[in-house]
Each structure stands twice: as C-alpha cells, then as structure tokens.
CSV table of C-alpha atoms and ligand atoms in Angstrom, one decimal:
chain,number,residue,atom,x,y,z
A,1,MET,CA,-94.4,58.9,235.3
A,2,GLN,CA,-91.1,59.2,237.1
A,3,VAL,CA,-87.9,57.2,237.6
A,4,SER,CA,-88.0,55.6,241.1
A,5,LEU,CA,-84.6,54.9,242.6
A,6,GLY,CA,-84.0,52.4,245.4
A,7,ASP,CA,-81.0,52.2,247.8
A,8,LYS,CA,-79.4,49.5,245.6
A,9,ASP,CA,-79.7,51.3,242.3
A,10,ARG,CA,-76.6,52.6,240.5
A,11,VAL,CA,-77.4,55.4,238.0
A,12,PHE,CA,-75.5,56.1,234.8
A,13,ILE,CA,-76.4,59.5,233.3
A,14,LEU,CA,-75.2,60.4,229.8
A,15,THR,CA,-75.7,64.0,228.7
A,16,GLY,CA,-75.3,65.5,225.3
A,17,ALA,CA,-75.4,68.9,223.6
A,18,GLY,CA,-79.2,69.2,224.2
A,19,ILE,CA,-78.8,69.7,228.0
A,20,SER,CA,-76.7,72.9,227.2
A,21,ALA,CA,-79.1,74.3,224.6
A,22,GLU,CA,-81.3,76.1,227.2
A,23,SER,CA,-78.2,77.7,228.6
A,24,GLY,CA,-77.5,79.3,225.2
A,25,ILE,CA,-74.9,76.8,223.8
A,26,PRO,CA,-76.2,75.6,220.4
A,27,THR,CA,-76.4,71.9,219.7
A,28,PHE,CA,-74.2,70.4,217.0
A,29,ARG,CA,-77.2,69.8,214.7
A,30,ASP,CA,-78.9,73.1,215.3
A,31,ALA,CA,-78.9,74.6,211.8
A,32,GLY,CA,-78.8,78.2,213.2
A,33,GLY,CA,-76.0,77.3,215.6
A,34,LEU,CA,-72.5,78.5,216.0
A,35,TRP,CA,-71.2,75.6,213.9
A,36,ARG,CA,-72.6,76.9,210.6
A,37,ASN,CA,-69.5,79.1,209.8
A,38,TYR,CA,-67.2,76.2,210.1
A,39,ARG,CA,-66.9,72.8,208.4
A,40,ILE,CA,-66.4,70.5,211.3
A,41,GLU,CA,-63.8,68.3,209.5
A,42,GLU,CA,-61.7,71.5,209.1
A,43,VAL,CA,-61.6,72.3,212.8
A,44,ALA,CA,-62.0,69.2,214.8
A,45,SER,CA,-59.6,66.5,213.8
A,46,PRO,CA,-55.8,65.8,214.1
A,47,VAL,CA,-55.5,66.3,210.3
A,48,ALA,CA,-57.2,69.8,210.7
A,49,TRP,CA,-54.7,70.6,213.5
A,50,ARG,CA,-51.7,69.7,211.4
A,51,ARG,CA,-53.1,71.6,208.4
A,52,ASP,CA,-54.2,74.8,210.0
A,53,PRO,CA,-53.9,75.1,213.8
A,54,ARG,CA,-54.8,78.8,213.8
A,55,LEU,CA,-58.2,78.0,212.2
A,56,VAL,CA,-58.7,75.3,214.9
A,57,TRP,CA,-57.9,77.8,217.7
A,58,ASN,CA,-60.2,80.4,216.1
A,59,PHE,CA,-63.0,77.9,216.3
A,60,TYR,CA,-62.3,76.8,219.9
A,61,SER,CA,-61.8,80.5,220.9
A,62,MET,CA,-65.2,81.3,219.6
A,63,ARG,CA,-66.6,78.3,221.6
A,64,ARG,CA,-64.8,79.5,224.7
A,65,ARG,CA,-66.4,82.9,224.4
A,66,VAL,CA,-69.9,81.4,224.0
A,67,ALA,CA,-69.4,78.9,226.9
A,68,ALA,CA,-67.9,81.5,229.2
A,69,GLU,CA,-71.2,83.4,229.2
A,70,ALA,CA,-73.4,80.3,229.8
A,71,LYS,CA,-75.1,79.6,233.1
A,72,PRO,CA,-76.6,76.3,234.2
A,73,HIS,CA,-80.3,75.8,234.3
A,74,ALA,CA,-82.7,73.8,236.6
A,75,GLY,CA,-81.8,70.5,234.7
A,76,HIS,CA,-78.1,70.8,235.6
A,77,VAL,CA,-79.0,71.7,239.2
A,78,ALA,CA,-81.3,68.7,239.5
A,79,LEU,CA,-78.5,66.4,238.4
A,80,ALA,CA,-76.1,68.0,241.0
A,81,GLU,CA,-78.8,67.5,243.7
A,82,LEU,CA,-79.2,63.8,242.6
A,83,GLU,CA,-75.4,63.4,243.1
A,84,ARG,CA,-75.6,64.8,246.6
A,85,GLN,CA,-78.4,62.2,247.3
A,86,LEU,CA,-76.8,59.2,245.7
A,87,GLY,CA,-73.0,59.9,246.2
A,88,ASP,CA,-70.9,57.5,244.2
A,89,ARG,CA,-74.0,55.5,243.1
A,90,LEU,CA,-74.4,58.3,240.5
A,91,PHE,CA,-72.1,58.4,237.5
A,92,LEU,CA,-72.4,61.5,235.4
A,93,CYS,CA,-70.8,61.2,231.9
A,94,THR,CA,-71.1,64.1,229.5
A,95,GLN,CA,-70.3,64.4,225.8
A,96,ASN,CA,-70.2,68.1,226.4
A,97,VAL,CA,-67.0,70.1,226.7
A,98,ASP,CA,-68.6,73.1,228.6
A,99,ASP,CA,-68.5,73.3,232.4
A,100,LEU,CA,-72.2,73.8,233.1
A,101,HIS,CA,-72.5,70.6,235.2
A,102,GLU,CA,-69.6,71.8,237.4
A,103,GLN,CA,-71.1,75.3,237.6
A,104,ALA,CA,-74.3,73.7,238.9
A,105,GLY,CA,-72.4,71.9,241.6
A,106,SER,CA,-71.7,68.4,240.2
A,107,GLN,CA,-68.5,67.2,241.7
A,108,ARG,CA,-67.5,64.1,239.7
A,109,VAL,CA,-68.2,64.8,236.0
A,110,VAL,CA,-66.5,62.6,233.4
A,111,HIS,CA,-66.0,64.6,230.2
A,112,MET,CA,-65.5,61.8,227.6
A,113,HIS,CA,-65.0,64.4,224.8
A,114,GLY,CA,-62.6,66.6,226.8
A,115,GLU,CA,-63.0,70.1,228.3
A,116,LEU,CA,-63.2,73.4,226.6
A,117,PHE,CA,-61.5,75.3,229.3
A,118,LYS,CA,-58.4,73.1,229.4
A,119,SER,CA,-55.4,72.9,227.0
A,120,ARG,CA,-52.4,70.6,226.6
A,121,CYS,CA,-49.2,70.3,224.6
A,122,ASP,CA,-49.5,68.4,221.3
A,123,SER,CA,-46.0,67.0,221.8
A,124,CYS,CA,-45.0,66.3,225.4
A,125,MET,CA,-46.7,64.5,228.2
A,126,LYS,CA,-47.3,67.6,230.4
A,127,ALA,CA,-50.8,67.2,232.0
A,128,PRO,CA,-53.7,69.2,230.6
A,129,PHE,CA,-54.1,72.6,232.4
A,130,ASP,CA,-56.9,75.1,233.1
A,131,ASP,CA,-57.0,77.7,230.3
A,132,ARG,CA,-59.7,80.2,229.6
A,133,ASN,CA,-57.7,82.3,227.1
A,134,VAL,CA,-58.7,82.8,223.5
A,135,TYR,CA,-56.2,82.5,220.8
A,136,GLU,CA,-57.5,84.2,217.7
A,137,LEU,CA,-55.9,85.5,214.5
A,138,PRO,CA,-53.6,87.4,214.1
A,139,ASN,CA,-52.1,86.3,217.5
A,140,ALA,CA,-49.3,83.8,217.6
A,141,LEU,CA,-50.1,80.2,218.5
A,142,PRO,CA,-49.6,79.3,222.2
A,143,ARG,CA,-46.4,77.2,222.7
A,144,CYS,CA,-45.3,74.8,225.4
A,145,GLY,CA,-41.9,75.1,227.0
A,146,CYS,CA,-40.8,72.0,225.1
A,147,GLY,CA,-41.5,73.8,221.8
A,148,GLY,CA,-44.7,71.9,221.0
A,149,LYS,CA,-47.9,73.6,220.2
A,150,ILE,CA,-50.6,74.0,222.8
A,151,ARG,CA,-53.9,72.5,221.6
A,152,PRO,CA,-57.4,72.4,223.0
A,153,HIS,CA,-58.0,69.4,225.4
A,154,ILE,CA,-60.7,68.0,223.2
A,155,CYS,CA,-61.3,64.6,221.8
A,156,TRP,CA,-61.4,65.2,218.0
A,157,PHE,CA,-62.8,63.0,215.3
A,158,GLY,CA,-60.5,60.0,214.9
A,159,GLU,CA,-59.3,60.2,218.5
A,160,ILE,CA,-60.2,57.9,221.4
A,161,PRO,CA,-62.6,59.4,223.9
A,162,PHE,CA,-61.4,59.9,227.5
A,163,ALA,CA,-62.0,57.5,230.4
A,164,MET,CA,-63.4,54.7,228.3
A,165,ASP,CA,-62.2,52.0,230.9
A,166,ARG,CA,-64.1,53.7,233.7
A,167,ILE,CA,-67.1,54.2,231.5
A,168,ALA,CA,-67.2,50.5,230.6
A,169,LEU,CA,-67.0,49.5,234.3
A,170,GLU,CA,-69.9,51.9,235.2
A,171,LEU,CA,-72.0,50.6,232.3
A,172,GLU,CA,-71.5,47.0,233.7
A,173,GLN,CA,-72.5,48.0,237.1
A,174,CYS,CA,-75.4,50.4,236.6
A,175,THR,CA,-79.1,49.4,237.2
A,176,VAL,CA,-80.5,52.6,235.7
A,177,PHE,CA,-79.3,54.4,232.5
A,178,VAL,CA,-80.6,57.8,231.6
A,179,ALA,CA,-79.6,59.7,228.5
A,180,VAL,CA,-80.4,63.4,228.2
A,181,GLY,CA,-80.3,65.6,225.1
A,182,THR,CA,-78.2,63.4,222.8
A,183,SER,CA,-79.1,62.4,219.3
A,184,GLY,CA,-78.1,58.8,219.6
A,185,VAL,CA,-75.9,59.2,216.5
A,186,VAL,CA,-72.4,60.0,217.7
A,187,GLN,CA,-70.4,56.9,218.6
A,188,PRO,CA,-69.3,55.4,221.0
A,189,ALA,CA,-71.8,57.2,223.3
A,190,ALA,CA,-74.8,56.1,221.1
A,191,SER,CA,-74.0,52.5,222.0
A,192,PHE,CA,-73.9,52.9,225.8
A,193,VAL,CA,-77.6,52.1,226.2
A,194,ALA,CA,-77.3,48.9,224.2
A,195,ALA,CA,-74.4,47.8,226.4
A,196,CYS,CA,-76.4,47.9,229.6
A,197,ARG,CA,-80.1,47.5,228.6
A,198,GLU,CA,-80.2,43.7,229.4
A,199,ARG,CA,-79.7,44.5,233.1
A,200,ALA,CA,-80.6,48.1,233.5
A,201,ARG,CA,-83.8,50.2,233.2
A,202,THR,CA,-83.2,52.7,230.4
A,203,PHE,CA,-84.7,56.1,229.9
A,204,TYR,CA,-84.3,59.0,227.5
A,205,ALA,CA,-85.2,62.7,228.2
A,206,GLY,CA,-85.3,65.3,225.4
A,207,PRO,CA,-87.8,67.0,223.0
A,208,GLU,CA,-87.4,64.5,220.1
A,209,PRO,CA,-86.8,60.7,220.2
A,210,PRO,CA,-83.2,59.8,219.6
A,211,ALA,CA,-82.0,57.7,216.7
A,212,ASN,CA,-81.5,54.8,219.1
A,213,GLU,CA,-84.9,55.1,220.6
A,214,ALA,CA,-85.7,51.4,220.4
A,215,ALA,CA,-83.0,50.7,223.0
A,216,PHE,CA,-84.8,52.7,225.7
A,217,ASP,CA,-87.6,51.4,227.9
A,218,GLN,CA,-89.2,54.9,228.1
A,219,TRP,CA,-88.9,58.3,226.5
A,220,PHE,CA,-89.7,61.4,228.7
A,221,PRO,CA,-90.5,64.1,226.1
A,222,GLY,CA,-89.6,67.7,226.9
A,223,LYS,CA,-86.7,70.1,227.4
A,224,ALA,CA,-84.0,69.2,230.0
A,225,ALA,CA,-84.8,72.1,232.2
A,226,GLU,CA,-88.4,71.1,232.3
A,227,VAL,CA,-88.1,67.3,232.6
A,228,LEU,CA,-85.1,66.7,234.9
A,229,PRO,CA,-86.2,68.6,238.1
A,230,SER,CA,-89.1,66.2,238.6
A,231,LEU,CA,-87.8,63.1,236.9
A,232,PHE,CA,-86.3,61.2,239.9
A,233,VAL,CA,-87.9,59.9,243.0
A,234,VAL,CA,-85.3,58.7,245.5
A,235,ALA,CA,-86.5,56.2,248.1
B,1,NAD,P1,-76.5,66.7,218.8
B,1,NAD,O1,-76.3,68.1,218.5
B,1,NAD,O2,-76.3,65.7,217.8
B,1,NAD,O3,-78.0,66.4,219.3
B,1,NAD,C1,-78.6,67.3,220.3
B,1,NAD,C2,-79.8,66.6,220.9
B,1,NAD,O4,-80.3,67.4,221.9
B,1,NAD,C3,-80.9,66.3,219.9
B,1,NAD,O5,-81.4,65.0,220.0
B,1,NAD,C4,-82.1,67.3,220.3
B,1,NAD,O6,-83.4,66.7,220.2
B,1,NAD,C5,-81.7,67.4,221.8
B,1,NAD,N1,-82.2,68.7,222.4
B,1,NAD,C6,-82.3,69.9,221.8
B,1,NAD,N2,-82.8,70.8,222.7
B,1,NAD,C7,-82.9,70.1,223.9
B,1,NAD,C8,-83.3,70.5,225.2
B,1,NAD,N3,-83.6,71.8,225.5
B,1,NAD,N4,-83.3,69.6,226.2
B,1,NAD,C9,-82.9,68.3,225.9
B,1,NAD,N5,-82.6,67.9,224.7
B,1,NAD,C10,-82.5,68.8,223.7
B,1,NAD,O7,-75.7,66.4,220.2
B,1,NAD,P2,-74.9,65.1,220.7
B,1,NAD,O8,-75.8,63.9,220.4
B,1,NAD,O9,-74.6,65.4,222.1
B,1,NAD,O10,-73.6,65.0,219.8
B,1,NAD,C11,-73.0,66.0,219.2
B,1,NAD,C12,-71.5,66.1,219.5
B,1,NAD,O11,-71.2,67.5,219.5
B,1,NAD,C13,-71.0,65.6,220.8
B,1,NAD,O12,-69.8,65.0,220.5
B,1,NAD,C14,-70.8,66.8,221.7
B,1,NAD,O13,-69.5,66.7,222.4
B,1,NAD,C15,-70.6,67.9,220.7
B,1,NAD,N6,-71.2,69.2,221.2
B,1,NAD,C16,-70.9,69.7,222.4
B,1,NAD,C17,-71.5,70.8,222.9
B,1,NAD,C18,-71.3,71.3,224.3
B,1,NAD,O14,-70.2,71.0,224.8
B,1,NAD,N7,-72.2,72.1,224.9
B,1,NAD,C19,-72.4,71.6,222.0
B,1,NAD,C20,-72.6,71.1,220.7
B,1,NAD,C21,-72.0,69.9,220.3
C-alpha cells in the first residue's frame, strides 16, 4: 500500500523525534537516550531558565554536540524530493529542533518547537540568530548587547509553539495528512490529525502505533528510513 497523490492534493507532513532516531539523535522517550541525565522540567521551561540558566545551556550544548554530528537518512531525503515534486502543495512541519530536514534539502521547514542551532535574547526583540556554539560550565553565560541573557531559540514547556497561525491555515487546506515518528502525546501537535481528518486522508508512519492511532485512516509500520522512500506515488 502507498499514498497516491493527485495534482489537487495538498500534503501536510508532521515529523517527530522518531524521524531523527536513525540519524543518531535519541527520541524523547528512548530510555537509553541522552535525556536520562536530565530532568526535563529542570532544563526546558521558563522557570528552569530563571532558576539555573547555566544548567539549561549545559543541556542544550550537549544536544548541539549530538545534533552537529547527525546526518540525514533516506527518509529525510524522500521528503525533500517530495517537496521538489509538489512545491508549495507540501507543508513540512517538524517538532524536531535539529536541522536534518534542511541538510537533506528541504527548503521550507516550519520548526514549531524552535531550532537548536539558533539563539535569541531573553530580554529584547532582536531576531533569533544562527548559533552553533556550546556554552558549558564553567564558561560565562552569553549576553546580548542590551544586557539580557542569550537563550536557546526553543519552545519550552509552558511557551506557545511557533507559527501556529500558519499551521492552522495549512491544516484547513490539506487533503492529505501524514505524521511520521511522533508519539501522539505531545500537544498541540498530537491534535493536528483530529483537526483535519474530516476532510483529509490521514496516515501514520513509524514502528509503533501512536497514542492517537484511532484518528488515522492507516498506519504504515516501520522505521522512517525504510517506509518513506517508497510511501508516496505522485500522479
Ligand atoms: P517521542 O520521543 O515522544 O516519540 C518518538 C516516536 O518515534 C515514538 O512514537 C516511536 O515509536 C517513534 N520512532 C522511534 N524510532 C523511529 C523510527 N526509526 N522511525 C519512525 N518513528 C520512530 O517524540 P515526539 O512525539 O516527537 O515528542 C517529543 C518531544 O521531544 C517533541 O516536542 C520534540 O520536539 C522533542 N524532541 C526532539 C528531538 C529532535 O529535535 N531530534 C529529539 C527528541 C525529542
């Protein structure tokens, strides 16, 4: 079975941590993963930032080191190729903060949870900027010219994800929704499929069924690098 796409179809793709797993970036729930040395509430919230910004930067520096080594796989490449075929009829929304989709050639990726290789000031309105540095103890915290602290450009727990207006519009317009490697637990992404399933065909690709499996028309079991290269047939 494959997903056939006609010339009127608009495709919304939602990717999660699972698509990065075969590139060597552990998923959130992977018990052996890089998260086990940190309690997530101590490193990924505005409260954590106020309490201990150095610990927060230690965590994101570690994630930058891991992500800097990662290379995209055949699944990322397949999505970049699909974008070349469909143009702006493909909307690629990722919950991931790594840059594997871009490395594979995707041009228009929406990072709803932010980008690991960008930073911004926590005080002024200066735009987020490219930043691949690591800021680990005992080094000083990076500072903005305004005196504020430079923070990771990440949507933390309790913050509003990026580009939600654009995402809502694309969910209204899509005729095909495909989620890849996401557990169906983390909101608001877990509700996207329910928002469009009345009008759109809905598919999930990943080794296990997601928690919101009932909202999908069909599950394609398997790893992203195995399933995605042959998933789509473009008319
Ligand atoms: P999750 O960790 O909750 O779930 C991962 C999902 O991926 C699971 O359903 C699992 O079955 C599936 N999976 C595992 N290996 C796979 C493979 N090879 N191919 C396809 N699927 C596979 O991830 P989530 O639902 O995306 O939510 C976790 C949160 O953590 C998100 O907010 C995300 O931003 C963040 N996160 C991001 C990264 C990253 O940027 N690479 C990594 C870890 C976590």
